[in-house]
CSV table of N, CA and C in Angstrom, one decimal:
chain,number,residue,atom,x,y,z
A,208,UNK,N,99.7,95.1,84.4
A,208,UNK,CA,99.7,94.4,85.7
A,208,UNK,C,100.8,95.0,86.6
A,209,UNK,N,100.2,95.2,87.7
A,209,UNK,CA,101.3,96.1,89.0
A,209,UNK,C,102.3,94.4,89.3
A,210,UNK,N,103.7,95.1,89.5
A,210,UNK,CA,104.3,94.3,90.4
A,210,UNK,C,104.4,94.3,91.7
A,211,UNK,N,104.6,93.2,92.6
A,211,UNK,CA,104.4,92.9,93.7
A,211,UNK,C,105.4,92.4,94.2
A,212,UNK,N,106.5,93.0,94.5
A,212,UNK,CA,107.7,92.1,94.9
A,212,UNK,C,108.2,92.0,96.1
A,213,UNK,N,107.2,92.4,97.0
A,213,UNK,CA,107.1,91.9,98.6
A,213,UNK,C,105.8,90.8,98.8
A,214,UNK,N,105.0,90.7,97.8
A,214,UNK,CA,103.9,89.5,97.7
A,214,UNK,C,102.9,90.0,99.2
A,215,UNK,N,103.0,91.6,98.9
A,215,UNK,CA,101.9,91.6,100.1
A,215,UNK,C,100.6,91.1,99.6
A,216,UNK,N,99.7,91.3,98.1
A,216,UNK,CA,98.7,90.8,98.0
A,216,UNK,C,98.8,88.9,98.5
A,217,UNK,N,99.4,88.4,98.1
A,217,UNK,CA,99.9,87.0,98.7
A,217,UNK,C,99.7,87.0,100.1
A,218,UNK,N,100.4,87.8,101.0
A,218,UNK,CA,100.5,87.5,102.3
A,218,UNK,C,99.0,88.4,102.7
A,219,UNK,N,98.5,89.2,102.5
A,219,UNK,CA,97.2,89.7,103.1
A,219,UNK,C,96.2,88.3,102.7
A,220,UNK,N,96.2,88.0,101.7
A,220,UNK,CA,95.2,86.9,101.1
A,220,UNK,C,95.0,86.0,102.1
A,221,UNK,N,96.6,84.7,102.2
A,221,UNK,CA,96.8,84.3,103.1
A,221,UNK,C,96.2,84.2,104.8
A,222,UNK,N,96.6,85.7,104.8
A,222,UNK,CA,96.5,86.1,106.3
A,222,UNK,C,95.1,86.1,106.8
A,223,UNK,N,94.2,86.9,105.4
A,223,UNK,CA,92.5,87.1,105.8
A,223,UNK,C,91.8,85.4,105.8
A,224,UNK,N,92.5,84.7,104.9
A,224,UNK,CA,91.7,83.9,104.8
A,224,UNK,C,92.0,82.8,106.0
A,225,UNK,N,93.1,82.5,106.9
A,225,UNK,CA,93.2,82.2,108.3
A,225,UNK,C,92.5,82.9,109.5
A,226,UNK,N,92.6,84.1,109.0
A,226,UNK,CA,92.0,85.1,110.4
A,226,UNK,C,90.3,84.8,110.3
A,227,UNK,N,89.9,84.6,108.8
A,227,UNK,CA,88.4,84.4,108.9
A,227,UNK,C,87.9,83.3,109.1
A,228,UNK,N,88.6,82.2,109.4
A,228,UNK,CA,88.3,80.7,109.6
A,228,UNK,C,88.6,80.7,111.3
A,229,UNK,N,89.4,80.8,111.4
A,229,UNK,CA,90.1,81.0,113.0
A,229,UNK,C,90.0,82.1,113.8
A,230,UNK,N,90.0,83.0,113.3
A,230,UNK,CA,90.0,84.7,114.5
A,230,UNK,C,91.4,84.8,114.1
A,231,UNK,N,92.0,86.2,114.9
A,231,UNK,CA,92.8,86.5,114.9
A,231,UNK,C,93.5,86.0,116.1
A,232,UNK,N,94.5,85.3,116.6
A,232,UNK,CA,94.8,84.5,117.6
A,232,UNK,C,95.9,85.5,118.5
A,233,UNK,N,96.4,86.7,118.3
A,233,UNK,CA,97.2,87.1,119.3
A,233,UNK,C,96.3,87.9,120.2
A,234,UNK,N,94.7,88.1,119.7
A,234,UNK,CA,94.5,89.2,120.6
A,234,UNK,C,93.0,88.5,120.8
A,235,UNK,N,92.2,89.0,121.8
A,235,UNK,CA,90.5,88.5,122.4
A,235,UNK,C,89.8,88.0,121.0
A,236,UNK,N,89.1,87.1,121.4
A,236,UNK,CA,87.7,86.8,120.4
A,236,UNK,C,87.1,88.2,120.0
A,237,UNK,N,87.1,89.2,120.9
A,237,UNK,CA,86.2,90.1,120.6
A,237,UNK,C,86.6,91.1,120.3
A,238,UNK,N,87.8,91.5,120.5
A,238,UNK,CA,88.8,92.3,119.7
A,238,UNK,C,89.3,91.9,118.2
A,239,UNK,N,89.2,90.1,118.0
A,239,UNK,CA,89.3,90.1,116.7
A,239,UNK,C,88.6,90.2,115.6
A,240,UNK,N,87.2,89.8,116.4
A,240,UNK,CA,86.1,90.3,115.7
A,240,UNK,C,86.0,91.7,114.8
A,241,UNK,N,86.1,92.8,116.3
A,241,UNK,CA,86.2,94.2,115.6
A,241,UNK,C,87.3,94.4,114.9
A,242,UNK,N,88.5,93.8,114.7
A,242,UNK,CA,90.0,94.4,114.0
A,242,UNK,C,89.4,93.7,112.6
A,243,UNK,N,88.7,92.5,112.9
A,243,UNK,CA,88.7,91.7,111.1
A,243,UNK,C,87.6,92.7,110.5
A,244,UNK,N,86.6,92.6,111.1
A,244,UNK,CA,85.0,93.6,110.4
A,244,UNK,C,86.0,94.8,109.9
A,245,UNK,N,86.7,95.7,110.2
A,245,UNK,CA,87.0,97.0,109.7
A,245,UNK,C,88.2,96.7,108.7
A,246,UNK,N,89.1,96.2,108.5
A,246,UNK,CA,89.6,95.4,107.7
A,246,UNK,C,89.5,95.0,106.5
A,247,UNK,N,88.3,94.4,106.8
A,247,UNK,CA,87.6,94.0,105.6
A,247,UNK,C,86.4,95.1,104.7
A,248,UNK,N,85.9,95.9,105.9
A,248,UNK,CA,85.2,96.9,105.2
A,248,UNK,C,86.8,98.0,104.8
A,249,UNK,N,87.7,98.2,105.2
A,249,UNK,CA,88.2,99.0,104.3
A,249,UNK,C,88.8,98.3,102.8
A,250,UNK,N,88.9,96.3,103.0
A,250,UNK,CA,89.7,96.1,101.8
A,250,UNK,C,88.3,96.3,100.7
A,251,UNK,N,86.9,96.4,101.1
A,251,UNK,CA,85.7,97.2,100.3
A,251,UNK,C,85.6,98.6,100.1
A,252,UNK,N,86.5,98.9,100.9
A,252,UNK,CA,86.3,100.7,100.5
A,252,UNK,C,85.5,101.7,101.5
A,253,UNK,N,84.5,100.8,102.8
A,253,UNK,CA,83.0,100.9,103.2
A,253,UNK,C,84.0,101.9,104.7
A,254,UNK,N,83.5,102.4,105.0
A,254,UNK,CA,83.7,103.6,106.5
A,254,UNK,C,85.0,104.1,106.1
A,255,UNK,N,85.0,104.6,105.0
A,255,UNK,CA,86.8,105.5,104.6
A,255,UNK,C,85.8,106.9,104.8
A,256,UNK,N,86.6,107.5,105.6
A,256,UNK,CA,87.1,108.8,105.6
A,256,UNK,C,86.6,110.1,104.6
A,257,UNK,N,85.4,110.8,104.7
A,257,UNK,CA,85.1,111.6,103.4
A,257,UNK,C,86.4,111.9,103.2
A,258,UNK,N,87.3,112.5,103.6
A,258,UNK,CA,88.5,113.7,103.1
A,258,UNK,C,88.9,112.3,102.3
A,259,UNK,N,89.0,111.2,102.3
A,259,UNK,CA,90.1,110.3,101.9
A,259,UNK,C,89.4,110.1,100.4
A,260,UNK,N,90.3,108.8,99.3
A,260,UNK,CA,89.7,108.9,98.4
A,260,UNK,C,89.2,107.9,98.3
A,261,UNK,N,87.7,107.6,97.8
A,261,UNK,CA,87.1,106.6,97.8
A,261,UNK,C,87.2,105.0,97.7
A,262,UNK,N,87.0,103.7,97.3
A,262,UNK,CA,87.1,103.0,97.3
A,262,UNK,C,87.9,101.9,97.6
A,263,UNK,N,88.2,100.9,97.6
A,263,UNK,CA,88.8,99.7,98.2
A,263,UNK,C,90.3,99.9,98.9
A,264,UNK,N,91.3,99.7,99.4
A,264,UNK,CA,92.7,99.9,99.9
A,264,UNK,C,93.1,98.5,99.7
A,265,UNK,N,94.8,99.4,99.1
A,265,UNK,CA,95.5,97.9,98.4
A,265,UNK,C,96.1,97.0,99.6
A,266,UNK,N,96.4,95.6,98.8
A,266,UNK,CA,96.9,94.7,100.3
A,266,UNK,C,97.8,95.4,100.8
A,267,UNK,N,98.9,96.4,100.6
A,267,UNK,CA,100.0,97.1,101.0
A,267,UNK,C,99.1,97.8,102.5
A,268,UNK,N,98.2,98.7,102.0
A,268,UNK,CA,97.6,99.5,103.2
A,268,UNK,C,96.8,98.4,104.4
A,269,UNK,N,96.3,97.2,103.8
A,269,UNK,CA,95.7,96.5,104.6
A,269,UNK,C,96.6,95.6,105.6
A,270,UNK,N,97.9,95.4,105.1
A,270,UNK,CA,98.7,94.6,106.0
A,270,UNK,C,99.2,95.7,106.9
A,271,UNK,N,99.6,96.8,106.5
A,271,UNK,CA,100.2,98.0,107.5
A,271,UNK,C,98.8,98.2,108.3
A,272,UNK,N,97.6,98.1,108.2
A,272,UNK,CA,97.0,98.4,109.3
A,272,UNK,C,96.1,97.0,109.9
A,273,UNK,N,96.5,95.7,109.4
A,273,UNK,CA,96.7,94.8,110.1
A,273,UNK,C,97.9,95.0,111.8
A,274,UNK,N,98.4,94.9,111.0
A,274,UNK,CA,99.9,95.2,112.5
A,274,UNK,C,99.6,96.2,112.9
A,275,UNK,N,99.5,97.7,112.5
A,275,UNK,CA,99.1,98.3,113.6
A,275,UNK,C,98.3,97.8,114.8
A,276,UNK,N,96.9,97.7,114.1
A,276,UNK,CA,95.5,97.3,114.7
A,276,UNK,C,96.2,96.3,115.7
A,277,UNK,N,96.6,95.1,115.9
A,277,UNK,CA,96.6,93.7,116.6
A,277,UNK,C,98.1,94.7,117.6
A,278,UNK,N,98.6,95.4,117.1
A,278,UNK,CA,100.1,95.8,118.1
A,278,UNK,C,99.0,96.7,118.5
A,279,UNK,N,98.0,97.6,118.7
A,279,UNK,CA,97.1,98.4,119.3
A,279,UNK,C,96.3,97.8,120.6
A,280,UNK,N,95.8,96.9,120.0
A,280,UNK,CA,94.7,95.6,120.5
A,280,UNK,C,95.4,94.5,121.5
A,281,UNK,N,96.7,94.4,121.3
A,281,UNK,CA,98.2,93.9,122.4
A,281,UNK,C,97.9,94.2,123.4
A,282,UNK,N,98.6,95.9,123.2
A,282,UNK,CA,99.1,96.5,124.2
A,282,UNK,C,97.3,96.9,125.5
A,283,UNK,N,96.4,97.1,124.5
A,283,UNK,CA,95.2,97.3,125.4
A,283,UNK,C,94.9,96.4,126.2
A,284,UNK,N,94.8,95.2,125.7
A,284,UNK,CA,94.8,93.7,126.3
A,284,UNK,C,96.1,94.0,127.6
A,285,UNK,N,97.2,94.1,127.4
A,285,UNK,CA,98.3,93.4,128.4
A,285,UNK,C,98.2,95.0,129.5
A,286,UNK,N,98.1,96.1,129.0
A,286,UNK,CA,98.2,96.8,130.1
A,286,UNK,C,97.2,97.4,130.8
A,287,UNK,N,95.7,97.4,129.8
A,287,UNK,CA,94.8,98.0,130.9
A,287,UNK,C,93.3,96.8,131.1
A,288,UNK,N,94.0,95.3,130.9
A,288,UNK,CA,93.0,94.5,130.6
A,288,UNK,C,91.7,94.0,129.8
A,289,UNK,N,91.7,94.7,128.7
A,289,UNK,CA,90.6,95.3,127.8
A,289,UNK,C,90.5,94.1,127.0
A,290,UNK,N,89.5,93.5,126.7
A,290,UNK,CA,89.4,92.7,125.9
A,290,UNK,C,88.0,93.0,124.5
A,291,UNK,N,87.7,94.4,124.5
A,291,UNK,CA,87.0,94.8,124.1
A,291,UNK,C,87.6,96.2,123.2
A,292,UNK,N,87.9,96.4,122.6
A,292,UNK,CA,87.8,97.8,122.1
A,292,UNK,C,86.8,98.9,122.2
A,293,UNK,N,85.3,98.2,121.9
A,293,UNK,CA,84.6,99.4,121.9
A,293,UNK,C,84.3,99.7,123.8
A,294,UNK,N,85.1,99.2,124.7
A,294,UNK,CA,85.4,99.4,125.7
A,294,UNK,C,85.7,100.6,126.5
A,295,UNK,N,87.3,100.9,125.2
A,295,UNK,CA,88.2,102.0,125.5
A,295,UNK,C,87.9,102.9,125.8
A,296,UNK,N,88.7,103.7,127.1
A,296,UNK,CA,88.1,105.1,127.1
A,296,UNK,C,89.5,106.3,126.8
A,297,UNK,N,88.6,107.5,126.7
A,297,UNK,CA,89.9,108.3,126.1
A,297,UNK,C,90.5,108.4,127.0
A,298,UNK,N,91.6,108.4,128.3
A,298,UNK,CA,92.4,108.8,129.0
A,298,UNK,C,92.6,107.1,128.8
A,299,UNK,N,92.5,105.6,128.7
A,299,UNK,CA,93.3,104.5,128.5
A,299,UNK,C,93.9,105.1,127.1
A,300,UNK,N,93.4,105.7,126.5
A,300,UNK,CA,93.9,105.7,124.8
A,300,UNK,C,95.2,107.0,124.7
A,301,UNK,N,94.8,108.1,125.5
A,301,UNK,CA,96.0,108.9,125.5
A,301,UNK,C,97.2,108.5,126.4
A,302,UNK,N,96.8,107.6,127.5
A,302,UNK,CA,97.8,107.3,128.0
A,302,UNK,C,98.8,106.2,127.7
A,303,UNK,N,98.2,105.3,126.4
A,303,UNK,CA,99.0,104.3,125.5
A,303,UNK,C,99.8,104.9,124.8
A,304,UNK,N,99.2,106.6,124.1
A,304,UNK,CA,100.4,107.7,123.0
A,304,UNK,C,100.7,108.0,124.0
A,305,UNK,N,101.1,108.5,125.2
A,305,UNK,CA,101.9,108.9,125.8
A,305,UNK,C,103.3,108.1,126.0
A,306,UNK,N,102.5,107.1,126.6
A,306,UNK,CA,103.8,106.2,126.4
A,306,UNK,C,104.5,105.8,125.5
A,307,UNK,N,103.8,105.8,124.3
A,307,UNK,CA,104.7,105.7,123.2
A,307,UNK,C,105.6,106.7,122.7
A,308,UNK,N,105.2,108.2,123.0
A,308,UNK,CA,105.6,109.0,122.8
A,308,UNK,C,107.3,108.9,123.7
A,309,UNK,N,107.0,108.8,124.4
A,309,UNK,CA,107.7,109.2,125.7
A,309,UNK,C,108.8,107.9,125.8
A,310,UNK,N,108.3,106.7,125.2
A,310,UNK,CA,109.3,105.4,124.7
A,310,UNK,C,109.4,104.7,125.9
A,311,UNK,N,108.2,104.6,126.9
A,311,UNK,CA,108.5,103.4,127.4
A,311,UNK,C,107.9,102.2,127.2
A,312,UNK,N,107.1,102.2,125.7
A,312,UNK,CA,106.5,101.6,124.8
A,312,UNK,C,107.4,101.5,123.3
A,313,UNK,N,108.3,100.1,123.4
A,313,UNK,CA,108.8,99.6,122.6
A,313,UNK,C,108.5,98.7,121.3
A,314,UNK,N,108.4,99.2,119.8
A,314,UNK,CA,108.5,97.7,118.9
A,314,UNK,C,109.4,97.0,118.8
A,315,UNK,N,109.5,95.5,118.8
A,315,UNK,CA,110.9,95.4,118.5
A,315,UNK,C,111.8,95.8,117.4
A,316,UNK,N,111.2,96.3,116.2
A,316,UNK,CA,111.8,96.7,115.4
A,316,UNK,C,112.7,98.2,115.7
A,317,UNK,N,111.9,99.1,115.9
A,317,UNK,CA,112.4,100.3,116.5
A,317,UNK,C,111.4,101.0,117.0
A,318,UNK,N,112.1,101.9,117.5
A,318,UNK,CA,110.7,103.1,118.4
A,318,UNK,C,109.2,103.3,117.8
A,319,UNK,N,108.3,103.3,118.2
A,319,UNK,CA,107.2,103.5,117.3
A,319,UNK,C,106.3,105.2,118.4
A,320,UNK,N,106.1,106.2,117.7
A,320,UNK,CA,105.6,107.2,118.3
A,320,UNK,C,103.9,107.0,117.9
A,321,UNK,N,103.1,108.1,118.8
A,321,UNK,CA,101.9,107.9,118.0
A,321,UNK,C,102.0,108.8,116.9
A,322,UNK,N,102.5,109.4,116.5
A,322,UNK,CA,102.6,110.1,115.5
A,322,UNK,C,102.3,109.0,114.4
A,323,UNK,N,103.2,108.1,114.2
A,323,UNK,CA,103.2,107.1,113.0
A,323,UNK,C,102.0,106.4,112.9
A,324,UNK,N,101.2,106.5,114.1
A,324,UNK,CA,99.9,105.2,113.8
A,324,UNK,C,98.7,106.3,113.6
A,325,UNK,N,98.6,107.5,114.0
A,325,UNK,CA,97.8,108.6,113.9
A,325,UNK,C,98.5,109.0,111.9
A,326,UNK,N,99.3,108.9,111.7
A,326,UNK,CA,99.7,109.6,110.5
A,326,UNK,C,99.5,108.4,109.3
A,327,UNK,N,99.4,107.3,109.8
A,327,UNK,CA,99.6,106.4,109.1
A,327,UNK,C,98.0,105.2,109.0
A,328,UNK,N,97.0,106.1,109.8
A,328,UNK,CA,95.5,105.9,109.2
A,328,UNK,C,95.1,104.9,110.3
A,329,UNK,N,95.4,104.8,111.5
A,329,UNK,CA,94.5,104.2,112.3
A,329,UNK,C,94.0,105.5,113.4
A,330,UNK,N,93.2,105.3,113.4
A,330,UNK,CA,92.4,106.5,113.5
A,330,UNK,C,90.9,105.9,114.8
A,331,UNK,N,91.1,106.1,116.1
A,331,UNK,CA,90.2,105.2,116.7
A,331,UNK,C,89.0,106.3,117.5
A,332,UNK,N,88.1,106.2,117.2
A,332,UNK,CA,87.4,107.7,117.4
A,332,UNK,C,86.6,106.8,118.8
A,333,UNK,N,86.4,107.5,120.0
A,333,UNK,CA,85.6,107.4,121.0
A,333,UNK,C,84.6,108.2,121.1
């Protein structure tokens, strides 16, 4: 038996089973629609990536691209009015990594580049 000593399987469990009753409440009905659908097909395994390795992703990878996704889905919402993802067009989407790049796109935790969300599997193809 794996240990879990951040209780991410706990807190993704938690999390999915609020988000699927309710939506996801920081970002559009229809933005949370599309953030839960993919979510859920990755905690299945289903639209991964040939290069990548097949099946299911653990709650660790699922809460790291929970927060990405909704801090993604934020920022689209608050700066270019989008309450749609499959909306986005590529010049709103390079000019969100720019700004992040460039830092006048803050987490509060610390700086976030697009490097880290490109390197770290959110991957938004237009």
């Amino acid at each position: 038996m794996k240990r879990d000593p951040y209780n991410h399987k706990q807190r993704w469990e938690s999390w999915k089973t609020k988000a699927c009753q309710n939506g996801i409440s920081e970002v559009s009905p229809a933005n949370s629609k599309i953030i839960l659908q993919y979510l859920l097909d990755m905690e299945m395994g289903l639209n991964v990536a040939s290069v990548s390795s097949k099946g299911p992703r653990s709650p660790i990878r699922l809460n790291t691209l929970r927060e990405k996704l909704i801090f993604l889905a934020k920022h689209f919402e608050e700066r270019f009015e989008l309450d749609d993802l499959t909306q986005l067009t590529e010049e709103q989407l390079f000019r969100l990594f720019t700004d992040l790049n460039s830092g006048l796109i803050k987490n509060s935790y610390c700086n976030i580049s697009s490097v880290n969300y490109l390197c770290g599997g959110v991957v938004l193809v237009i």
